[in-house]
Coordinates of C-alpha atoms in Angstrom, one line a residue:
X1 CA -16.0 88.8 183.4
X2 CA -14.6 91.3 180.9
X3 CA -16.8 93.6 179.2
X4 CA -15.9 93.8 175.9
X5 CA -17.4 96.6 172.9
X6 CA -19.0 95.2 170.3
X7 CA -17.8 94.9 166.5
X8 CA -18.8 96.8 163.6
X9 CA -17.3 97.0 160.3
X10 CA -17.3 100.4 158.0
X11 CA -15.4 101.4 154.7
X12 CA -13.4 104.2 153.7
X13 CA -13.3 105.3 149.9
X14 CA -10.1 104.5 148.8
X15 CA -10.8 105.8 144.8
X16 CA -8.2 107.6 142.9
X17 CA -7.0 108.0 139.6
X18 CA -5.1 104.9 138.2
X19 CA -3.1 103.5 135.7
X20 CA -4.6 100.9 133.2
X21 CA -1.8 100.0 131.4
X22 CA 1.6 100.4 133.4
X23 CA 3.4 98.5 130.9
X24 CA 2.6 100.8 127.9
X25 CA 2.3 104.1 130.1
X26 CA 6.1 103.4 131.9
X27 CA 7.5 103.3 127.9
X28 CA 5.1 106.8 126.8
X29 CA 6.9 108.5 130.2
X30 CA 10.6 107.0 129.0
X31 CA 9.9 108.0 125.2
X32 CA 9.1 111.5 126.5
X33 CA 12.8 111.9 127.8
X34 CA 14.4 111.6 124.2
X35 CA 17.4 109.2 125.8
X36 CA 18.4 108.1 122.2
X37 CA 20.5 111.1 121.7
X38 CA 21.6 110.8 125.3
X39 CA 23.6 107.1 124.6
X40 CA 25.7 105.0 122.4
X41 CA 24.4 101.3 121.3
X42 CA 25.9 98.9 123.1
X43 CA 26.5 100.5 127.0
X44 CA 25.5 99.1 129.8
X45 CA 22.7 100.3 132.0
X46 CA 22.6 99.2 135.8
X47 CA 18.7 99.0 136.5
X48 CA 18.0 99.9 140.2
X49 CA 15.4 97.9 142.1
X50 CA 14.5 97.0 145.7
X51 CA 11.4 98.6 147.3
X52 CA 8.6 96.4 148.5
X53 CA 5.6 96.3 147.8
X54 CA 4.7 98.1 144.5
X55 CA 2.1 97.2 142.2
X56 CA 2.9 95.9 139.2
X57 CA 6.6 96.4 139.7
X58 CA 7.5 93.7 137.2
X59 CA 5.7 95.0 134.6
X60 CA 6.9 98.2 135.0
X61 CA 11.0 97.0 135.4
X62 CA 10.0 94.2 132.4
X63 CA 8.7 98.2 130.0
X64 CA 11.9 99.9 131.5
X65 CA 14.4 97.0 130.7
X66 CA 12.3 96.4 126.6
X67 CA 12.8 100.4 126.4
X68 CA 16.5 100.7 126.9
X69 CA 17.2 97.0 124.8
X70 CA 15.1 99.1 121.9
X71 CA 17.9 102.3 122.3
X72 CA 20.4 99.4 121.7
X73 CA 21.3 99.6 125.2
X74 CA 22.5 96.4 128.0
X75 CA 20.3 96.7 130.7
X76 CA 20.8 94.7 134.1
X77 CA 19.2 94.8 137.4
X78 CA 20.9 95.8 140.2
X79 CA 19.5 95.7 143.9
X80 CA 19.2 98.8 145.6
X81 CA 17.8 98.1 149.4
X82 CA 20.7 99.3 151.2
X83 CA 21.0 95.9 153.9
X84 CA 17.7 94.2 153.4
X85 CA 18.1 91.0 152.7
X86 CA 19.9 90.1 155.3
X87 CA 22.7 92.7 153.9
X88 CA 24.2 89.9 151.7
X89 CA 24.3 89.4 147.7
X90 CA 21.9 86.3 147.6
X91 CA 19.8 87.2 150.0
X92 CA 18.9 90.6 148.2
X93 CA 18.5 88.8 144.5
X94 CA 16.2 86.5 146.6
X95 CA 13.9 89.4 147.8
X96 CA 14.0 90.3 144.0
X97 CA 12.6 87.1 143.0
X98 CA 9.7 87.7 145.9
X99 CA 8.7 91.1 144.2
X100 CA 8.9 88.9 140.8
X101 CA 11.9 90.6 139.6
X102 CA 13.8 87.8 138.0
X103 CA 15.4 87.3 134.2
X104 CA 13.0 85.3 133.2
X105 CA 10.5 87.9 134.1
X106 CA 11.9 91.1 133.3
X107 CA 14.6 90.3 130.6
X108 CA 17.8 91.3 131.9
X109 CA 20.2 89.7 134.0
X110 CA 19.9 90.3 138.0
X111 CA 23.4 91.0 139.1
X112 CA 23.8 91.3 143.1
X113 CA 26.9 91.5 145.0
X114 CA 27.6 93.7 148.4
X115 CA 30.6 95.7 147.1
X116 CA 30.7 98.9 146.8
X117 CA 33.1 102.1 145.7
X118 CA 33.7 105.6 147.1
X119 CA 32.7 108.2 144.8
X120 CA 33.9 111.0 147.3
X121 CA 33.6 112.2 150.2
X122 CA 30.7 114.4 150.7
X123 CA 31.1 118.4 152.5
X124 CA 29.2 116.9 155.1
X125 CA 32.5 115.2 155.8
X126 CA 31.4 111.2 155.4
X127 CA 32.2 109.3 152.3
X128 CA 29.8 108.9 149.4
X129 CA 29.0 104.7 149.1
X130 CA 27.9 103.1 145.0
X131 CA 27.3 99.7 144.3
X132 CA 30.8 98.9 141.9
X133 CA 28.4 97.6 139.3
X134 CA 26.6 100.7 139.2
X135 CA 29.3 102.9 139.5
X136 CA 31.2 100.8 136.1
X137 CA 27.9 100.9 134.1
X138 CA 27.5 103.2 131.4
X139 CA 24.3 105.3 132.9
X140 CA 22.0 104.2 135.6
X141 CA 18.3 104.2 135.7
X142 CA 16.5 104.1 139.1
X143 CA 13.1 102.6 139.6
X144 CA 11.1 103.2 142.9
X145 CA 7.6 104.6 144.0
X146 CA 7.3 108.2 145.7
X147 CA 6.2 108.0 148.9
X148 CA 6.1 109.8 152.5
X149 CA 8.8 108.4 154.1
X150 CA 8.0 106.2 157.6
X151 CA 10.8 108.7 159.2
X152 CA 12.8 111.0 157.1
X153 CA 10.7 114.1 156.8
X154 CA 11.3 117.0 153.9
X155 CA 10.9 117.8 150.2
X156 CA 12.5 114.5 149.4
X157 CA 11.3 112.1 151.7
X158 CA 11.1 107.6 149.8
X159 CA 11.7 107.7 145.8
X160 CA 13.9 108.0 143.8
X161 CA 17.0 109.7 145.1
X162 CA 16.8 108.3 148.3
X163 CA 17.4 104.7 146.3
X164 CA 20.4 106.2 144.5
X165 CA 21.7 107.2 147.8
X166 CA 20.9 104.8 150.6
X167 CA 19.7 101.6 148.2
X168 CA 22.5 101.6 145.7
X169 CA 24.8 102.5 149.5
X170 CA 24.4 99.1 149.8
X171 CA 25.0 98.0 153.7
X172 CA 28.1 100.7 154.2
X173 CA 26.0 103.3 152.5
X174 CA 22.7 102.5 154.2
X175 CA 24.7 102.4 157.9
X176 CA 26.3 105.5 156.8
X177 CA 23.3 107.6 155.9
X178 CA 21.4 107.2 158.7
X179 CA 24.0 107.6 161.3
X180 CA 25.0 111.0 159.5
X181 CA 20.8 111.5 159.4
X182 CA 21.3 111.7 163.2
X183 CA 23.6 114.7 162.8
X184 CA 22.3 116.5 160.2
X185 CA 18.9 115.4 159.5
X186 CA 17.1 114.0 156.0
X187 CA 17.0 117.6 153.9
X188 CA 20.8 118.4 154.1
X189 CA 21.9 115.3 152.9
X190 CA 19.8 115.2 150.2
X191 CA 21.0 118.6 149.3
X192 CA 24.3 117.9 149.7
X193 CA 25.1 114.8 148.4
X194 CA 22.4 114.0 145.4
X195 CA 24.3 116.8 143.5
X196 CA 27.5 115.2 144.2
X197 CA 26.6 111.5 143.0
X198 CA 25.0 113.3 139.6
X199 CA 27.9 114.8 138.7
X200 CA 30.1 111.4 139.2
X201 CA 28.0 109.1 137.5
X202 CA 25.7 109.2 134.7
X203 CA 21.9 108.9 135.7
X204 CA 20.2 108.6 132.7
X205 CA 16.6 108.4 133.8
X206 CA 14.3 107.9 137.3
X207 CA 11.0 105.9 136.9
X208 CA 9.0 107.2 139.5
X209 CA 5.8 105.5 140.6
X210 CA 2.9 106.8 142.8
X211 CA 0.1 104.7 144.0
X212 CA -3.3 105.2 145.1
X213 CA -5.0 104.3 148.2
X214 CA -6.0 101.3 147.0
X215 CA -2.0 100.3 146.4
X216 CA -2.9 100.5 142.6
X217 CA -0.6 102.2 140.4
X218 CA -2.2 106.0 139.7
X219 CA 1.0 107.7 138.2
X220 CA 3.8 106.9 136.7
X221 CA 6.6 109.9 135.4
X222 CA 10.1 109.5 134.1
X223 CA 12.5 112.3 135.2
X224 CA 15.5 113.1 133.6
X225 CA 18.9 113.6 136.1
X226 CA 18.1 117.1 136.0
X227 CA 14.7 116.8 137.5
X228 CA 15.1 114.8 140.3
X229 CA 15.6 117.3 143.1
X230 CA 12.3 119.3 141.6
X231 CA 10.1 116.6 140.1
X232 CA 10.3 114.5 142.9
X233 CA 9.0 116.8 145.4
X234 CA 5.8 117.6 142.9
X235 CA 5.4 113.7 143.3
X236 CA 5.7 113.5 147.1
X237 CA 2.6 115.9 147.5
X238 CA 0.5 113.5 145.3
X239 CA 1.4 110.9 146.5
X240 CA 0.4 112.1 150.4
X241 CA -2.7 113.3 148.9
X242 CA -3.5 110.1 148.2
X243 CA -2.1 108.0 151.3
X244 CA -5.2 106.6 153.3
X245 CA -4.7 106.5 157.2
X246 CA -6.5 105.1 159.9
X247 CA -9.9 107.2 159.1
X248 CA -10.6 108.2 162.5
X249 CA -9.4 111.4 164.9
X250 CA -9.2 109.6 168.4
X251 CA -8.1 106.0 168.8
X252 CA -8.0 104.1 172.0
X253 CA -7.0 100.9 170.9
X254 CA -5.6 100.0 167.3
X255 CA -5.4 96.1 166.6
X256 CA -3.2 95.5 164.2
X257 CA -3.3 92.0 162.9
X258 CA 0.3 92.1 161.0
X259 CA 3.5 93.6 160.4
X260 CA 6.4 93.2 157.9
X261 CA 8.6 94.6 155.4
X262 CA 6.4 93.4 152.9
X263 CA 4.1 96.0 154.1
X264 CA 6.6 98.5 155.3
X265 CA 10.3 99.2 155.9
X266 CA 8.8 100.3 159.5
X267 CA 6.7 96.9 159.2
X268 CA 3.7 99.3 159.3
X269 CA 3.1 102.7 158.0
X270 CA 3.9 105.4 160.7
X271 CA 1.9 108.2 158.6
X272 CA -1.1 105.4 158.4
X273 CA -1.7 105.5 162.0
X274 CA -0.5 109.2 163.2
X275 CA 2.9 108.3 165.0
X276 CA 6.0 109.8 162.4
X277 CA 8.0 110.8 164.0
X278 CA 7.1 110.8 167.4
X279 CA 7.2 106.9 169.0
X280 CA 4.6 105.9 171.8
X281 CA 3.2 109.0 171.8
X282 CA 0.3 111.2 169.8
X283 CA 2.8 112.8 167.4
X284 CA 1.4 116.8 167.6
X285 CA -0.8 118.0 164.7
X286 CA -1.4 114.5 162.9
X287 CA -4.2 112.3 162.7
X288 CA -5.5 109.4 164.1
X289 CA -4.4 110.0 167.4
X290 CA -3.5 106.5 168.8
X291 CA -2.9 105.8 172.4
X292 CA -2.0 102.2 172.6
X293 CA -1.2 100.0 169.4
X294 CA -1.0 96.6 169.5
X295 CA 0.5 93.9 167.3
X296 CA -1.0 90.4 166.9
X297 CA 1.1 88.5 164.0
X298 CA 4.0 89.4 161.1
X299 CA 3.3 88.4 157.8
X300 CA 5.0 85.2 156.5
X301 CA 7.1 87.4 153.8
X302 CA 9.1 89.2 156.2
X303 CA 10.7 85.9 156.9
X304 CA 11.0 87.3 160.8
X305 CA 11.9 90.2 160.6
X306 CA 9.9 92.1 163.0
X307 CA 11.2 95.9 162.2
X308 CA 8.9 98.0 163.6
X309 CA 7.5 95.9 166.5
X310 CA 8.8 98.6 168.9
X311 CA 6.7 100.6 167.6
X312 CA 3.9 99.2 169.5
X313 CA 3.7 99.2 172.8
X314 CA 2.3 95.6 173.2
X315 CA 1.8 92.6 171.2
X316 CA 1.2 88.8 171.5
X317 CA 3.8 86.4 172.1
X318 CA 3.9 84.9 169.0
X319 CA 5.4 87.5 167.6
X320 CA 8.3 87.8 170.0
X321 CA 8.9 84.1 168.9
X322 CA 8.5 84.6 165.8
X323 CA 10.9 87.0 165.2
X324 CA 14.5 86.7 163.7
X325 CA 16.4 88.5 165.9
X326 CA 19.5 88.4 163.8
X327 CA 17.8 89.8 161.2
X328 CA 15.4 92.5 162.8
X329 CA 18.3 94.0 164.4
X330 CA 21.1 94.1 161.6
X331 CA 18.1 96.0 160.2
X332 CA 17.5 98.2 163.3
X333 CA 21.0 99.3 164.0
X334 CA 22.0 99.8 160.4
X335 CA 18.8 102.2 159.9
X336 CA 19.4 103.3 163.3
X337 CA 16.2 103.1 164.4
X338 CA 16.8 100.9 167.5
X339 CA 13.6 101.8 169.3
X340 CA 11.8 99.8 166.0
X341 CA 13.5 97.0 167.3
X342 CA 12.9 96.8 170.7
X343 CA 10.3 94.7 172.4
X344 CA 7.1 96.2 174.3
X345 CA 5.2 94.1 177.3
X346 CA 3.8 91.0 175.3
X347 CA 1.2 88.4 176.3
X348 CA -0.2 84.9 175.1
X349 CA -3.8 85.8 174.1
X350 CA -5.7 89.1 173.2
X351 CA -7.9 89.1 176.0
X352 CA -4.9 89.4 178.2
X353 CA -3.3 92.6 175.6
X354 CA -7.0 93.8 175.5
X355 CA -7.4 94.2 180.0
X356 CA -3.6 95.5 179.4
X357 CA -5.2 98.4 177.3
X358 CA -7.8 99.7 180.0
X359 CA -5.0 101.8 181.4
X360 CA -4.3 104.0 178.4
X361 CA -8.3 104.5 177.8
X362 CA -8.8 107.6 180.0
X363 CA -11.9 106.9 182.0
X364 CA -13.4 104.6 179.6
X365 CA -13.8 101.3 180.1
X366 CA -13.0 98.0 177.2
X367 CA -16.5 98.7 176.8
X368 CA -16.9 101.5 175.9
X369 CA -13.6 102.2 174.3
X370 CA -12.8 103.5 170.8
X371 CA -11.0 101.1 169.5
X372 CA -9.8 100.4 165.4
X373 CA -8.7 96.7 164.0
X374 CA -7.0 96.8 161.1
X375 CA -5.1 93.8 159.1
X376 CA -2.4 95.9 158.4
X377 CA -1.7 99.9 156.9
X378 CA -1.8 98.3 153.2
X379 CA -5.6 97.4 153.6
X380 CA -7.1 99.9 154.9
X381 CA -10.0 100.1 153.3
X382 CA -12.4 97.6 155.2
X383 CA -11.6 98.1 159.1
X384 CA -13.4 96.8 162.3
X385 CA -14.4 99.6 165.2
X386 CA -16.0 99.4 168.3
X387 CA -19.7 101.5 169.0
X388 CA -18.0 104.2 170.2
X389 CA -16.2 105.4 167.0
X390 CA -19.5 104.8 164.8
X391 CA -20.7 108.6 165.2
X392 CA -17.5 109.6 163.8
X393 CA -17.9 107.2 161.2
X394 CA -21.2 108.8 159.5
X395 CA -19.8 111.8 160.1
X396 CA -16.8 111.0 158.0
X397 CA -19.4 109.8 155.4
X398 CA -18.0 106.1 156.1
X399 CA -20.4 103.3 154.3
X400 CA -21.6 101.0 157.3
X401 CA -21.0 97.3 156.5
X402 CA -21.4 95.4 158.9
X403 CA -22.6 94.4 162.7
X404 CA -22.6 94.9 165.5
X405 CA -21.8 91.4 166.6
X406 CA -19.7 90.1 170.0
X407 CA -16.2 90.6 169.7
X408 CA -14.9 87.0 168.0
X409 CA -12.5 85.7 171.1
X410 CA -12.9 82.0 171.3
X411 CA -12.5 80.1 174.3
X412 CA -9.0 80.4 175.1
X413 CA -9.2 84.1 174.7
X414 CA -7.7 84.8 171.1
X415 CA -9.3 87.0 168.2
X416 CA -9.2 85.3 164.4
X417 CA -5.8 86.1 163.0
X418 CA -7.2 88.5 160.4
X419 CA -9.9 90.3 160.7
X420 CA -12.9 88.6 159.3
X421 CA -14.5 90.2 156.5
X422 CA -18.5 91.8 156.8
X423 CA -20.8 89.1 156.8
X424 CA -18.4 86.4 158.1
X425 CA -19.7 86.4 161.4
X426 CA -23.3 86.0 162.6
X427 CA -25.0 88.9 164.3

């Protein structure tokens, strides 16, 4: 018989500052740029669109779009994921319509198609990748939230250049990027070739979002083409200041109950649970400091795709047969992480994943382990923890919720699929 610690459930603060009206604030922002004197009535304006994930995107896209119509402008929306969507022109409009980014939604036609032009070739020495509708419209405007990125590390990291280069890249672009992100790293791409695409094409405005712990919209700033490479870095640093992690130092076991690119391009959030960049190992100076993570599910929205499930190093079965292989790794080899990809030691139940941890716990046993279940690094708010991990808890001025009660395996040795929330289970 396996002993097994006992559950408990605690709750971060997740507050921050937030936006009660994105609709109305994303037209203030726009109005603030003066872009009337900046266009002629009647050019077209290629709409970028493509991350997952963000709150109130529609409304915000749906403000953007009734903005530029009232300059006497033609907005359309364009898809700018680089190759999600299984890197074709209907697959991408149908992640659109997932995020509720349709015409009948936003007001302006969704036009998606793979093709792309070469704007140059960059001093870097690889050519420079636009969607063709882009590149033909009159100005673009690029919509995206400011975020740390799950990889790329610098002043720029995911917003709103990093769509206008590897988004609107489309599949050549997006391959292209991160093989020359290998050579060269994040930084002197971004300084090199943002500068490059500004001067070819006419970006007439960047929406750029930032969200609070809570995945509520707390910011939202228009930058002219000039501001990008300085406003967005401002942005980055609130944005971090406001990611929530895993809110404890030392983990021996994190359950995670699902992954997906509906919660990540990485399927979960590497800064979340202290491993960017470093995979399978404590990455040096970040916190929480995981030892083993473990994967149970993937969300139904990632449609299999199971990016980021070699990020683990185990997970249950399910998962392995859940996943579209196709589709994970067209999305793996043309990001080139191919160690996201790649499976770790999986087993049928969580009992058998849970006796498979006791290796990495040091001398503790399952026991007395620390170990963290979360659902997934978008709700992080409520999580599950063992005994062990409750002194850090107070001590972190966590709110206790909840427990202790057994661990909930049933009789063939499996946890509930999601975490239960405090109070589900009797004490």
């Amino acid at each position: 018989m396996t002993a097994l610690p006992e559950l408990h459930w605690v709750r971060q603060p997740l507050d921050g500052p937030a936006v009660t009206d994105p609709g109305a604030r994303t037209h203030e922002a726009l109005s603030a740029l003066g872009l009337g004197d900046r266009v002629t009535r009647g050019q077209s304006v290629a709409v970028t669109v493509g991350s997952r994930g963000i709150a109130n995107l529609d409304v915000i896209v749906r403000s953007t779009v009734r903005h530029l119509r009232g300059l006497g402008l033609e907005p359309f929306i364009v898809p700018a994921m680089g190759s999600h969507g299984g890197a074709t022109a209907d697959g991408q409009a149908a992640v659109l319509a997932v995020y509720g980014v349709t015409e009948e939604r936003v007001g302006a036609p969704v036009r998606s198609q793979m093709d792309v032009v070469e704007l140059c070739r960059s001093r870097l020495g690889f050519p420079v990748h636009l969607d063709r509708l882009a590149a033909e419209a009159d100005h673009i405007v690029v919509v995206n939230r400011i975020k740390p990125h799950t990889r790329f590390e610098g002043p720029v990291e995911s917003g709103l250049v990093k769509m206008l280069l590897i988004g609107l890249g489309k599949h050549a672009g997006a391959s292209t990027y991160h093989r020359a992100e290998a050579d060269h790293g994040w930084s002197a791409i971004v300084d090199a070739v943002t500068p490059e695409v500004l001067s070819r094409v006419s970006v007439l405005a960047g929406v750029a979002i930032v969200e609070n712990g809570a995945d509520e919209t707390a910011h939202i700033e228009a930058l002219d083409s000039e501001q990008l490479l300085s406003g967005e870095p401002v942005l980055l640093e609130r944005a971090r200041a406001l990611l929530p992690t895993v809110p404890f130092d030392d983990v021996d076991i994190l359950l995670v109950d699902r992954i997906g690119k509906d919660i990540s391009g990485s399927g979960f959030d590497t800064n979340a649970v202290g491993r960017k960049p470093a995979f399978h190992e404590v990455t040096p100076g970040l916190t929480p400091r995981v030892r083993t993570i473990v994967v149970r599910g993937l969300t139904s929205a990632t449609h299999g795709n199971a990016m980021g499930i070699g990020l683990a190093e185990l997970c249950r079965t399910r998962v392995v047969d859940e996943m579209d292989r196709d589709a994970t790794w067209v999305n793996a080899v043309t990001s080139g992480d191919i160690a996201a990809g790649m499976l770790p030691l999986h087993y049928e139940t969580d009992l058998e994943l849970l006796r498979a941890c006791s290796s990495r716990n040091g001398l503790r046993n399952l026991a007395t382990a620390r170990l963290c279940w979360i659902r997934d690094t978008l709700d992080l708010g409520t999580v599950g923890c063992s005994g062990a991990l409750l002194d850090e808890a107070r001590r972190r001025g966590l709110e206790m919720l909840d427990g202790p009660v057994p661990l909930p395996l049933d009789a063939a040795g499996n946890l509930p699929d999601l975490l239960p929330r405090p109070g589900a289970l009797s004490p």
